[in-house]
């Protein structure tokens, strides 16, 4: 038992995180920047940060992940990283030829007081940024928030930099997405397409971190939101933002800068959240909901009905990022399951408020926590107090699942021991079907593996 | 070679065309997409396999998250090293300091887990905010009666190699602290094996057959107690010299323990390692046993390799690994399979290793230090390689280019050391290079 150290009694911990249910801001900034076409993420800090983030994303996507680093030295930590960043900008435009460099800071550069805006300003004044090329920067100190915060900060930076309002009114809707997979981004676009709404999706990592095998290596794959598209966001009719943690600050920034109004929605995981998303899209695009989407919804509800007996009353523990945990919790309740333990390392007071709204008086026994000390160790302790029938979360859940023999469904970031998340969405009604398939598969595999011979069933 | 960062030219050479020595031990250029990591990473990977020690990462959450159970270093007993402990510093701590947090974290963890020793890793900002980690460690050592060892591995403070050196410093604080132990006549320490995929256990088997006792392994399947008495061994046998040579040198100076550099990879190097150790002890019986073992293993292995060699003959390989010493063994092992190395490079090789590499390789082989994906893919295209040997960040690039791949880093799933490792290597290379999937790529 790898986690034999976990005790049942939950003790208040003063100063310690054990097996974190989050990681730091820069990796989120890197992921968001990969969703912009022709963009090279740049980590302003020590070499290790960039290497770790690239490895983490590579393990998750099984794809080459490109990013550059300022390669801090002892000297830069004393005298500041300006020289490194200026040299980096020269080198990157000289050799790697991106359209955009998206710089994010690190705990080190923030602590020594590097001002990215000022350094980028100097690069511009010095003529280091070639005509038609762009340098965008976001402050992402690792000691604030989590990887989701970094994602949001980078997204906001893109919107602030590029979106531009002119007199032209475009019949299009902005989709600002929280942290989801490339498969989900593809699905969001497909749904909007079915509704005949022209959208600009930011970021869009489809065709970037899920590229086909061609025998060629492309530093900048064909996907990603283009500069032109980002600029045009300022003239859109409105914005549909998905996920408060990931996308709200960008939506506000866009509203402030270009007066594009937005609606704040959950990431469309599960039937209720997808209903709201489709409604929001139809309102924003001023279209009615086509039959074909109602049919997709019907198929999901059909499976929920057919398999209800396997969902009913099952206790579920889940962990991950707020933007997906909230709608997922709602979905589990819609399935008649019991989401009893919920943990997110990502801080934010709204989590409690939203969870209370979703849980209402349906499930008084649910324990949930986010922010400091909300880690996998705590989740495991809760599970030891009273077991669950299902665990949902990223790969790091596998220790608990194995030790406690709990069916385990992988969702979230990172998933470094299974594949599929890049290709099969969990958003929308189709995504709902996939979640159900996975939940049922995990639960039923355990039933089949452990049922006594006499009650081993052929038909389920 | 025009397509590379100009300042990198001195770190790339083609045997036969470039007369000059390769330049290495350089910091990476700012702005390069380097495959290298940092000082912290170097220290962390070296100390990580010590399974009964507590490893606490002092800093914001990221450094702990990314190094949580990522190294396939197996332990035969405790698994404490596979958990992730961090002080998870917040903005407040950056302003007011994190010493108290660290102190409480250590006390709490030591009370709970009763580790044999603790390593406290400093990350980038610790140096900058001025936490006195050493003082906290001293205080906790005193209160709890176990060694709490500061590892001052701020990421920016050099390269990954400097991190190795710092880790060696931490190890040397433990070495020599237990004198109540009498070592058997023929005893060694294994330095620089990390028991990836259980490789140490294969080696231990061989040494046992020779009648040699392993006092400690640093750090694969490592235990604090064994490290404490490591100074009682007669010889240090050093693999992966880049990471742990400092310790070998220090132990030579301090305890007069000689060391020898070996590699356990490939038939030639593995056999030579066993012979050298036997020769060191000047024991004819041991030498005879070594001969017997080697003969025995090779007579089984060579015919078994033959079918693979037939399929692989003439194929070309590109190698990009952490240290250059490992690359040398790889070139030889590939030769044994009839394969030619056309590109070879490392993140942190030193001048001596690169010289050996240059001597060993064929004309036209590209040798490179601290490379990046663009260069590597260019080299591969240029040379028409069929196989790439590397680590986590190289795998998807190789696959995108339509090349077979073998992980010779932390993510290897099969043991590659020893004779059985050579067999595994052949199978893995064969499987990847001849995979039917490549026919869909052309």
PDB file of C-alpha atoms in Angstrom, chain B residues 142-409:
ATOM      1  CA  UNK B 142      18.542  18.955  17.519  1.00  0.00           C
ATOM      2  CA  UNK B 143      14.917  18.610  18.551  1.00  0.00           C
ATOM      3  CA  UNK B 144      14.142  15.404  16.721  1.00  0.00           C
ATOM      4  CA  UNK B 145      17.459  13.630  16.803  1.00  0.00           C
ATOM      5  CA  UNK B 146      17.584  12.744  13.131  1.00  0.00           C
ATOM      6  CA  UNK B 147      19.710  14.288  10.438  1.00  0.00           C
ATOM      7  CA  UNK B 148      17.781  17.041   8.715  1.00  0.00           C
ATOM      8  CA  UNK B 149      19.915  17.982   5.781  1.00  0.00           C
ATOM      9  CA  UNK B 150      19.503  21.209   3.834  1.00  0.00           C
ATOM     10  CA  UNK B 151      19.837  20.847   0.072  1.00  0.00           C
ATOM     11  CA  UNK B 152      20.475  24.345  -1.191  1.00  0.00           C
ATOM     12  CA  UNK B 153      19.299  23.713  -4.705  1.00  0.00           C
ATOM     13  CA  UNK B 154      17.887  27.055  -5.848  1.00  0.00           C
ATOM     14  CA  UNK B 155      17.032  26.480  -9.480  1.00  0.00           C
ATOM     15  CA  UNK B 156      18.883  29.420 -10.952  1.00  0.00           C
ATOM     16  CA  UNK B 157      22.133  28.672  -9.194  1.00  0.00           C
ATOM     17  CA  UNK B 158      23.817  26.929 -12.107  1.00  0.00           C
ATOM     18  CA  UNK B 159      22.822  23.970 -14.251  1.00  0.00           C
ATOM     19  CA  UNK B 160      21.363  20.594 -13.442  1.00  0.00           C
ATOM     20  CA  UNK B 161      24.930  19.400 -12.991  1.00  0.00           C
ATOM     21  CA  UNK B 162      25.443  21.816 -10.118  1.00  0.00           C
ATOM     22  CA  UNK B 163      22.370  20.252  -8.601  1.00  0.00           C
ATOM     23  CA  UNK B 164      24.084  16.872  -8.733  1.00  0.00           C
ATOM     24  CA  UNK B 165      27.024  18.327  -6.898  1.00  0.00           C
ATOM     25  CA  UNK B 166      24.801  19.760  -4.192  1.00  0.00           C
ATOM     26  CA  UNK B 167      23.092  16.402  -3.804  1.00  0.00           C
ATOM     27  CA  UNK B 168      26.506  14.787  -3.414  1.00  0.00           C
ATOM     28  CA  UNK B 169      27.231  17.290  -0.676  1.00  0.00           C
ATOM     29  CA  UNK B 170      24.055  16.239   1.098  1.00  0.00           C
ATOM     30  CA  UNK B 171      24.966  12.566   0.801  1.00  0.00           C
ATOM     31  CA  UNK B 172      28.442  13.180   2.116  1.00  0.00           C
ATOM     32  CA  UNK B 173      26.909  14.557   5.297  1.00  0.00           C
ATOM     33  CA  UNK B 174      25.472  11.109   5.935  1.00  0.00           C
ATOM     34  CA  UNK B 175      28.422   9.059   4.771  1.00  0.00           C
ATOM     35  CA  UNK B 176      30.724   8.162   7.627  1.00  0.00           C
ATOM     36  CA  UNK B 177      28.266   8.730  10.448  1.00  0.00           C
ATOM     37  CA  UNK B 178      28.073   5.066  11.444  1.00  0.00           C
ATOM     38  CA  UNK B 179      31.322   3.510  12.527  1.00  0.00           C
ATOM     39  CA  UNK B 180      29.882   0.506  14.361  1.00  0.00           C
ATOM     40  CA  UNK B 181      30.085  -1.684  11.357  1.00  0.00           C
ATOM     41  CA  UNK B 182      32.685  -4.066  10.096  1.00  0.00           C
ATOM     42  CA  UNK B 183      32.634  -4.439   6.360  1.00  0.00           C
ATOM     43  CA  UNK B 184      33.269  -7.844   4.831  1.00  0.00           C
ATOM     44  CA  UNK B 185      36.517  -8.380   2.964  1.00  0.00           C
ATOM     45  CA  UNK B 186      35.174  -7.688  -0.515  1.00  0.00           C
ATOM     46  CA  UNK B 187      32.769  -4.826  -0.317  1.00  0.00           C
ATOM     47  CA  UNK B 188      31.777  -2.021  -2.618  1.00  0.00           C
ATOM     48  CA  UNK B 189      29.411   0.883  -2.897  1.00  0.00           C
ATOM     49  CA  UNK B 190      27.468   1.268  -6.099  1.00  0.00           C
ATOM     50  CA  UNK B 191      27.351   4.929  -7.003  1.00  0.00           C
ATOM     51  CA  UNK B 192      25.114   6.424  -9.647  1.00  0.00           C
ATOM     52  CA  UNK B 193      22.601   3.655 -10.124  1.00  0.00           C
ATOM     53  CA  UNK B 194      19.036   4.690  -9.387  1.00  0.00           C
ATOM     54  CA  UNK B 195      17.347   1.312  -9.652  1.00  0.00           C
ATOM     55  CA  UNK B 196      15.208   2.313 -12.582  1.00  0.00           C
ATOM     56  CA  UNK B 197      13.016  -0.649 -13.480  1.00  0.00           C
ATOM     57  CA  UNK B 198      14.877  -2.672 -10.842  1.00  0.00           C
ATOM     58  CA  UNK B 199      18.284  -2.499 -12.532  1.00  0.00           C
ATOM     59  CA  UNK B 200      20.178  -2.435  -9.268  1.00  0.00           C
ATOM     60  CA  UNK B 201      18.744  -5.797  -8.346  1.00  0.00           C
ATOM     61  CA  UNK B 202      20.169  -7.301 -11.527  1.00  0.00           C
ATOM     62  CA  UNK B 203      23.609  -5.916 -10.708  1.00  0.00           C
ATOM     63  CA  UNK B 204      23.384  -7.038  -7.097  1.00  0.00           C
ATOM     64  CA  UNK B 205      22.813 -10.556  -8.358  1.00  0.00           C
ATOM     65  CA  UNK B 206      26.002 -10.431 -10.458  1.00  0.00           C
ATOM     66  CA  UNK B 207      28.096  -9.037  -7.638  1.00  0.00           C
ATOM     67  CA  UNK B 208      26.755 -11.662  -5.314  1.00  0.00           C
ATOM     68  CA  UNK B 209      27.947 -14.342  -7.691  1.00  0.00           C
ATOM     69  CA  UNK B 210      31.395 -12.798  -7.577  1.00  0.00           C
ATOM     70  CA  UNK B 211      31.331 -12.826  -3.794  1.00  0.00           C
ATOM     71  CA  UNK B 212      31.248  -9.048  -3.496  1.00  0.00           C
ATOM     72  CA  UNK B 213      29.095  -7.411  -0.854  1.00  0.00           C
ATOM     73  CA  UNK B 214      27.280  -4.170  -1.658  1.00  0.00           C
ATOM     74  CA  UNK B 215      27.418  -1.906   1.379  1.00  0.00           C
ATOM     75  CA  UNK B 216      25.275   0.820  -0.085  1.00  0.00           C
ATOM     76  CA  UNK B 217      23.854   2.001  -3.340  1.00  0.00           C
ATOM     77  CA  UNK B 218      23.649   5.691  -3.927  1.00  0.00           C
ATOM     78  CA  UNK B 219      20.998   6.121  -4.384  1.00  0.00           C
ATOM     79  CA  UNK B 220      18.872   3.400  -6.008  1.00  0.00           C
ATOM     80  CA  UNK B 221      16.760   1.489  -3.477  1.00  0.00           C
ATOM     81  CA  UNK B 222      18.685   3.661  -1.021  1.00  0.00           C
ATOM     82  CA  UNK B 223      18.547   3.512   2.755  1.00  0.00           C
ATOM     83  CA  UNK B 224      19.898   6.051   5.172  1.00  0.00           C
ATOM     84  CA  UNK B 225      21.610   3.445   7.369  1.00  0.00           C
ATOM     85  CA  UNK B 226      23.509   1.980   4.454  1.00  0.00           C
ATOM     86  CA  UNK B 227      24.731   5.377   3.388  1.00  0.00           C
ATOM     87  CA  UNK B 228      25.956   6.093   6.904  1.00  0.00           C
ATOM     88  CA  UNK B 229      28.335   3.153   6.729  1.00  0.00           C
ATOM     89  CA  UNK B 230      29.295   3.529   3.084  1.00  0.00           C
ATOM     90  CA  UNK B 231      32.767   4.679   4.094  1.00  0.00           C
ATOM     91  CA  UNK B 232      33.553   1.143   5.222  1.00  0.00           C
ATOM     92  CA  UNK B 233      33.555  -0.193   1.685  1.00  0.00           C
ATOM     93  CA  UNK B 234      36.799  -1.010  -0.112  1.00  0.00           C
ATOM     94  CA  UNK B 235      35.787   0.414  -3.455  1.00  0.00           C
ATOM     95  CA  UNK B 236      33.330   2.816  -5.055  1.00  0.00           C
ATOM     96  CA  UNK B 237      32.016   1.631  -8.386  1.00  0.00           C
ATOM     97  CA  UNK B 238      30.648   4.648 -10.194  1.00  0.00           C
ATOM     98  CA  UNK B 239      28.051   4.665 -12.938  1.00  0.00           C
ATOM     99  CA  UNK B 240      26.336   7.761 -14.333  1.00  0.00           C
ATOM    100  CA  UNK B 241      29.482   9.567 -13.345  1.00  0.00           C
ATOM    101  CA  UNK B 242      28.073  12.992 -14.116  1.00  0.00           C
ATOM    102  CA  UNK B 243      25.690  12.849 -11.231  1.00  0.00           C
ATOM    103  CA  UNK B 244      27.817  11.370  -8.513  1.00  0.00           C
ATOM    104  CA  UNK B 245      31.506  11.731  -9.316  1.00  0.00           C
ATOM    105  CA  UNK B 246      31.856  14.509  -6.771  1.00  0.00           C
ATOM    106  CA  UNK B 247      30.952  12.127  -4.008  1.00  0.00           C
ATOM    107  CA  UNK B 248      33.346   9.467  -5.273  1.00  0.00           C
ATOM    108  CA  UNK B 249      36.143  12.003  -5.324  1.00  0.00           C
ATOM    109  CA  UNK B 250      35.306  13.265  -1.881  1.00  0.00           C
ATOM    110  CA  UNK B 251      35.205   9.769  -0.431  1.00  0.00           C
ATOM    111  CA  UNK B 252      38.575   9.095  -1.978  1.00  0.00           C
ATOM    112  CA  UNK B 253      40.005  12.114  -0.273  1.00  0.00           C
ATOM    113  CA  UNK B 254      38.298  11.702   3.061  1.00  0.00           C
ATOM    114  CA  UNK B 255      38.266   7.945   3.505  1.00  0.00           C
ATOM    115  CA  UNK B 256      40.836   6.867   0.948  1.00  0.00           C
ATOM    116  CA  UNK B 257      38.320   4.740  -0.922  1.00  0.00           C
ATOM    117  CA  UNK B 258      39.361   4.354  -4.545  1.00  0.00           C
ATOM    118  CA  UNK B 259      36.754   4.577  -7.250  1.00  0.00           C
ATOM    119  CA  UNK B 260      36.344   3.245 -10.746  1.00  0.00           C
ATOM    120  CA  UNK B 261      34.082   4.465 -13.521  1.00  0.00           C
ATOM    121  CA  UNK B 262      31.957   1.777 -15.111  1.00  0.00           C
ATOM    122  CA  UNK B 263      28.884   1.341 -17.217  1.00  0.00           C
ATOM    123  CA  UNK B 264      26.469  -1.538 -16.882  1.00  0.00           C
ATOM    124  CA  UNK B 265      24.978  -1.046 -20.242  1.00  0.00           C
ATOM    125  CA  UNK B 266      25.808  -3.335 -23.160  1.00  0.00           C
ATOM    126  CA  UNK B 267      27.826  -6.543 -23.160  1.00  0.00           C
ATOM    127  CA  UNK B 268      31.285  -5.011 -23.386  1.00  0.00           C
ATOM    128  CA  UNK B 269      30.869  -2.455 -20.661  1.00  0.00           C
ATOM    129  CA  UNK B 270      28.971  -4.743 -18.320  1.00  0.00           C
ATOM    130  CA  UNK B 271      31.617  -7.440 -18.612  1.00  0.00           C
ATOM    131  CA  UNK B 272      34.419  -5.000 -18.201  1.00  0.00           C
ATOM    132  CA  UNK B 273      32.817  -3.663 -15.035  1.00  0.00           C
ATOM    133  CA  UNK B 274      32.774  -7.123 -13.479  1.00  0.00           C
ATOM    134  CA  UNK B 275      36.352  -7.886 -14.546  1.00  0.00           C
ATOM    135  CA  UNK B 276      37.622  -4.568 -13.267  1.00  0.00           C
ATOM    136  CA  UNK B 277      36.047  -5.085  -9.882  1.00  0.00           C
ATOM    137  CA  UNK B 278      37.477  -8.599  -9.682  1.00  0.00           C
ATOM    138  CA  UNK B 279      40.898  -7.325 -10.706  1.00  0.00           C
ATOM    139  CA  UNK B 280      40.695  -4.637  -8.085  1.00  0.00           C
ATOM    140  CA  UNK B 281      40.371  -7.194  -5.333  1.00  0.00           C
ATOM    141  CA  UNK B 282      43.273  -9.191  -6.799  1.00  0.00           C
ATOM    142  CA  UNK B 283      41.478 -12.406  -6.106  1.00  0.00           C
ATOM    143  CA  UNK B 284      41.970 -15.146  -8.668  1.00  0.00           C
ATOM    144  CA  UNK B 285      38.954 -17.042  -7.553  1.00  0.00           C
ATOM    145  CA  UNK B 286      36.796 -13.982  -8.015  1.00  0.00           C
ATOM    146  CA  UNK B 287      38.248 -13.349 -11.432  1.00  0.00           C
ATOM    147  CA  UNK B 288      37.479 -16.917 -12.387  1.00  0.00           C
ATOM    148  CA  UNK B 289      33.940 -16.480 -11.162  1.00  0.00           C
ATOM    149  CA  UNK B 290      33.622 -13.294 -13.180  1.00  0.00           C
ATOM    150  CA  UNK B 291      34.873 -15.104 -16.285  1.00  0.00           C
ATOM    151  CA  UNK B 292      32.444 -17.879 -15.711  1.00  0.00           C
ATOM    152  CA  UNK B 293      29.560 -15.475 -15.251  1.00  0.00           C
ATOM    153  CA  UNK B 294      30.440 -13.437 -18.313  1.00  0.00           C
ATOM    154  CA  UNK B 295      31.028 -16.487 -20.505  1.00  0.00           C
ATOM    155  CA  UNK B 296      27.843 -18.021 -19.337  1.00  0.00           C
ATOM    156  CA  UNK B 297      25.764 -14.927 -19.931  1.00  0.00           C
ATOM    157  CA  UNK B 298      27.304 -14.064 -23.272  1.00  0.00           C
ATOM    158  CA  UNK B 299      26.983 -17.574 -24.636  1.00  0.00           C
ATOM    159  CA  UNK B 300      23.273 -17.346 -23.935  1.00  0.00           C
ATOM    160  CA  UNK B 301      22.877 -13.751 -25.017  1.00  0.00           C
ATOM    161  CA  UNK B 302      24.705 -13.604 -28.332  1.00  0.00           C
ATOM    162  CA  UNK B 303      22.658 -16.256 -30.127  1.00  0.00           C
ATOM    163  CA  UNK B 304      19.503 -14.739 -28.663  1.00  0.00           C
ATOM    164  CA  UNK B 305      20.459 -11.330 -30.062  1.00  0.00           C
ATOM    165  CA  UNK B 306      21.174 -12.698 -33.521  1.00  0.00           C
ATOM    166  CA  UNK B 307      17.649 -12.564 -34.937  1.00  0.00           C
ATOM    167  CA  UNK B 308      17.275  -8.968 -33.778  1.00  0.00           C
ATOM    168  CA  UNK B 309      20.609  -8.022 -35.224  1.00  0.00           C
ATOM    169  CA  UNK B 310      19.622  -9.444 -38.562  1.00  0.00           C
ATOM    170  CA  UNK B 311      16.616  -7.151 -38.730  1.00  0.00           C
ATOM    171  CA  UNK B 312      18.413  -4.105 -37.366  1.00  0.00           C
ATOM    172  CA  UNK B 313      21.667  -4.345 -39.326  1.00  0.00           C
ATOM    173  CA  UNK B 314      22.457  -1.058 -41.027  1.00  0.00           C
ATOM    174  CA  UNK B 315      19.748   0.971 -39.313  1.00  0.00           C
ATOM    175  CA  UNK B 316      20.716   4.359 -37.952  1.00  0.00           C
ATOM    176  CA  UNK B 317      20.204   5.783 -34.497  1.00  0.00           C
ATOM    177  CA  UNK B 318      20.104   9.224 -32.929  1.00  0.00           C
ATOM    178  CA  UNK B 319      20.867   9.542 -29.219  1.00  0.00           C
ATOM    179  CA  UNK B 320      20.044  12.456 -26.941  1.00  0.00           C
ATOM    180  CA  UNK B 321      20.347  11.699 -23.255  1.00  0.00           C
ATOM    181  CA  UNK B 322      21.141  13.354 -19.932  1.00  0.00           C
ATOM    182  CA  UNK B 323      24.815  12.513 -19.572  1.00  0.00           C
ATOM    183  CA  UNK B 324      27.377  11.803 -22.281  1.00  0.00           C
ATOM    184  CA  UNK B 325      28.914   8.819 -20.492  1.00  0.00           C
ATOM    185  CA  UNK B 326      25.698   6.896 -20.954  1.00  0.00           C
ATOM    186  CA  UNK B 327      25.747   7.829 -24.624  1.00  0.00           C
ATOM    187  CA  UNK B 328      29.112   6.094 -25.008  1.00  0.00           C
ATOM    188  CA  UNK B 329      27.678   2.795 -23.828  1.00  0.00           C
ATOM    189  CA  UNK B 330      24.687   3.279 -26.079  1.00  0.00           C
ATOM    190  CA  UNK B 331      26.846   3.744 -29.165  1.00  0.00           C
ATOM    191  CA  UNK B 332      28.603   0.467 -28.367  1.00  0.00           C
ATOM    192  CA  UNK B 333      25.403  -1.399 -27.612  1.00  0.00           C
ATOM    193  CA  UNK B 334      23.855  -0.205 -30.856  1.00  0.00           C
ATOM    194  CA  UNK B 335      26.926  -1.433 -32.711  1.00  0.00           C
ATOM    195  CA  UNK B 336      26.371  -4.838 -31.228  1.00  0.00           C
ATOM    196  CA  UNK B 337      22.959  -4.749 -32.875  1.00  0.00           C
ATOM    197  CA  UNK B 338      24.525  -3.752 -36.158  1.00  0.00           C
ATOM    198  CA  UNK B 339      23.269  -0.190 -35.849  1.00  0.00           C
ATOM    199  CA  UNK B 340      25.160   2.964 -36.562  1.00  0.00           C
ATOM    200  CA  UNK B 341      24.924   6.079 -34.414  1.00  0.00           C
ATOM    201  CA  UNK B 342      24.508   9.137 -36.604  1.00  0.00           C
ATOM    202  CA  UNK B 343      23.589  11.766 -34.018  1.00  0.00           C
ATOM    203  CA  UNK B 344      24.665  11.766 -30.403  1.00  0.00           C
ATOM    204  CA  UNK B 345      24.252  14.415 -27.763  1.00  0.00           C
ATOM    205  CA  UNK B 346      23.572  15.102 -24.127  1.00  0.00           C
ATOM    206  CA  UNK B 347      22.205  17.748 -21.810  1.00  0.00           C
ATOM    207  CA  UNK B 348      25.133  17.844 -19.450  1.00  0.00           C
ATOM    208  CA  UNK B 349      28.126  15.958 -20.859  1.00  0.00           C
ATOM    209  CA  UNK B 350      31.636  17.075 -19.978  1.00  0.00           C
ATOM    210  CA  UNK B 351      34.679  17.591 -22.184  1.00  0.00           C
ATOM    211  CA  UNK B 352      36.228  14.241 -21.317  1.00  0.00           C
ATOM    212  CA  UNK B 353      33.067  12.320 -22.214  1.00  0.00           C
ATOM    213  CA  UNK B 354      32.651  14.206 -25.460  1.00  0.00           C
ATOM    214  CA  UNK B 355      36.224  13.418 -26.417  1.00  0.00           C
ATOM    215  CA  UNK B 356      35.590   9.721 -25.817  1.00  0.00           C
ATOM    216  CA  UNK B 357      32.432   9.966 -27.868  1.00  0.00           C
ATOM    217  CA  UNK B 358      34.206  11.645 -30.730  1.00  0.00           C
ATOM    218  CA  UNK B 359      36.886   8.951 -30.754  1.00  0.00           C
ATOM    219  CA  UNK B 360      34.299   6.208 -30.664  1.00  0.00           C
ATOM    220  CA  UNK B 361      31.886   7.456 -33.309  1.00  0.00           C
ATOM    221  CA  UNK B 362      32.097   7.003 -37.058  1.00  0.00           C
ATOM    222  CA  UNK B 363      32.961   9.790 -39.445  1.00  0.00           C
ATOM    223  CA  UNK B 364      30.044  12.072 -40.117  1.00  0.00           C
ATOM    224  CA  UNK B 365      28.370  11.551 -36.779  1.00  0.00           C
ATOM    225  CA  UNK B 366      26.890  14.744 -35.413  1.00  0.00           C
ATOM    226  CA  UNK B 367      27.829  15.407 -31.802  1.00  0.00           C
ATOM    227  CA  UNK B 368      25.877  18.023 -29.876  1.00  0.00           C
ATOM    228  CA  UNK B 369      25.677  19.523 -26.387  1.00  0.00           C
ATOM    229  CA  UNK B 370      22.487  21.015 -24.851  1.00  0.00           C
ATOM    230  CA  UNK B 371      20.383  20.669 -27.971  1.00  0.00           C
ATOM    231  CA  UNK B 372      16.756  21.609 -28.681  1.00  0.00           C
ATOM    232  CA  UNK B 373      13.869  20.085 -30.645  1.00  0.00           C
ATOM    233  CA  UNK B 374      14.484  22.092 -33.795  1.00  0.00           C
ATOM    234  CA  UNK B 375      18.095  21.107 -34.026  1.00  0.00           C
ATOM    235  CA  UNK B 376      17.377  17.503 -33.181  1.00  0.00           C
ATOM    236  CA  UNK B 377      14.694  17.150 -35.817  1.00  0.00           C
ATOM    237  CA  UNK B 378      16.961  18.797 -38.357  1.00  0.00           C
ATOM    238  CA  UNK B 379      19.804  16.401 -37.517  1.00  0.00           C
ATOM    239  CA  UNK B 380      17.501  13.432 -37.767  1.00  0.00           C
ATOM    240  CA  UNK B 381      16.301  14.509 -41.188  1.00  0.00           C
ATOM    241  CA  UNK B 382      19.830  15.213 -42.317  1.00  0.00           C
ATOM    242  CA  UNK B 383      21.112  11.803 -41.295  1.00  0.00           C
ATOM    243  CA  UNK B 384      18.071   9.662 -42.012  1.00  0.00           C
ATOM    244  CA  UNK B 385      17.965   8.090 -38.564  1.00  0.00           C
ATOM    245  CA  UNK B 386      15.530   5.221 -37.912  1.00  0.00           C
ATOM    246  CA  UNK B 387      15.621   5.269 -34.143  1.00  0.00           C
ATOM    247  CA  UNK B 388      15.766   7.905 -31.450  1.00  0.00           C
ATOM    248  CA  UNK B 389      16.958   7.238 -27.918  1.00  0.00           C
ATOM    249  CA  UNK B 390      16.043   9.895 -25.382  1.00  0.00           C
ATOM    250  CA  UNK B 391      13.715  10.929 -22.575  1.00  0.00           C
ATOM    251  CA  UNK B 392      10.198  12.207 -21.997  1.00  0.00           C
ATOM    252  CA  UNK B 393      10.416  15.383 -24.075  1.00  0.00           C
ATOM    253  CA  UNK B 394      12.084  13.670 -27.033  1.00  0.00           C
ATOM    254  CA  UNK B 395       9.649  10.803 -27.437  1.00  0.00           C
ATOM    255  CA  UNK B 396       6.775  12.633 -29.154  1.00  0.00           C
ATOM    256  CA  UNK B 397       9.149  14.512 -31.431  1.00  0.00           C
ATOM    257  CA  UNK B 398      10.698  11.251 -32.577  1.00  0.00           C
ATOM    258  CA  UNK B 399       7.299   9.743 -33.135  1.00  0.00           C
ATOM    259  CA  UNK B 400       6.092  12.767 -35.104  1.00  0.00           C
ATOM    260  CA  UNK B 401       9.095  12.345 -37.364  1.00  0.00           C
ATOM    261  CA  UNK B 402       8.203   8.728 -37.918  1.00  0.00           C
ATOM    262  CA  UNK B 403      11.090   7.291 -35.901  1.00  0.00           C
ATOM    263  CA  UNK B 404      11.224   4.398 -33.518  1.00  0.00           C
ATOM    264  CA  UNK B 405      11.951   5.377 -29.930  1.00  0.00           C
ATOM    265  CA  UNK B 406      13.549   3.924 -26.829  1.00  0.00           C
ATOM    266  CA  UNK B 407      13.321   5.688 -23.470  1.00  0.00           C
ATOM    267  CA  UNK B 408      16.676   5.544 -21.789  1.00  0.00           C
ATOM    268  CA  UNK B 409      15.675   7.876 -19.030  1.00  0.00           C
TER     269      UNK B 409
END
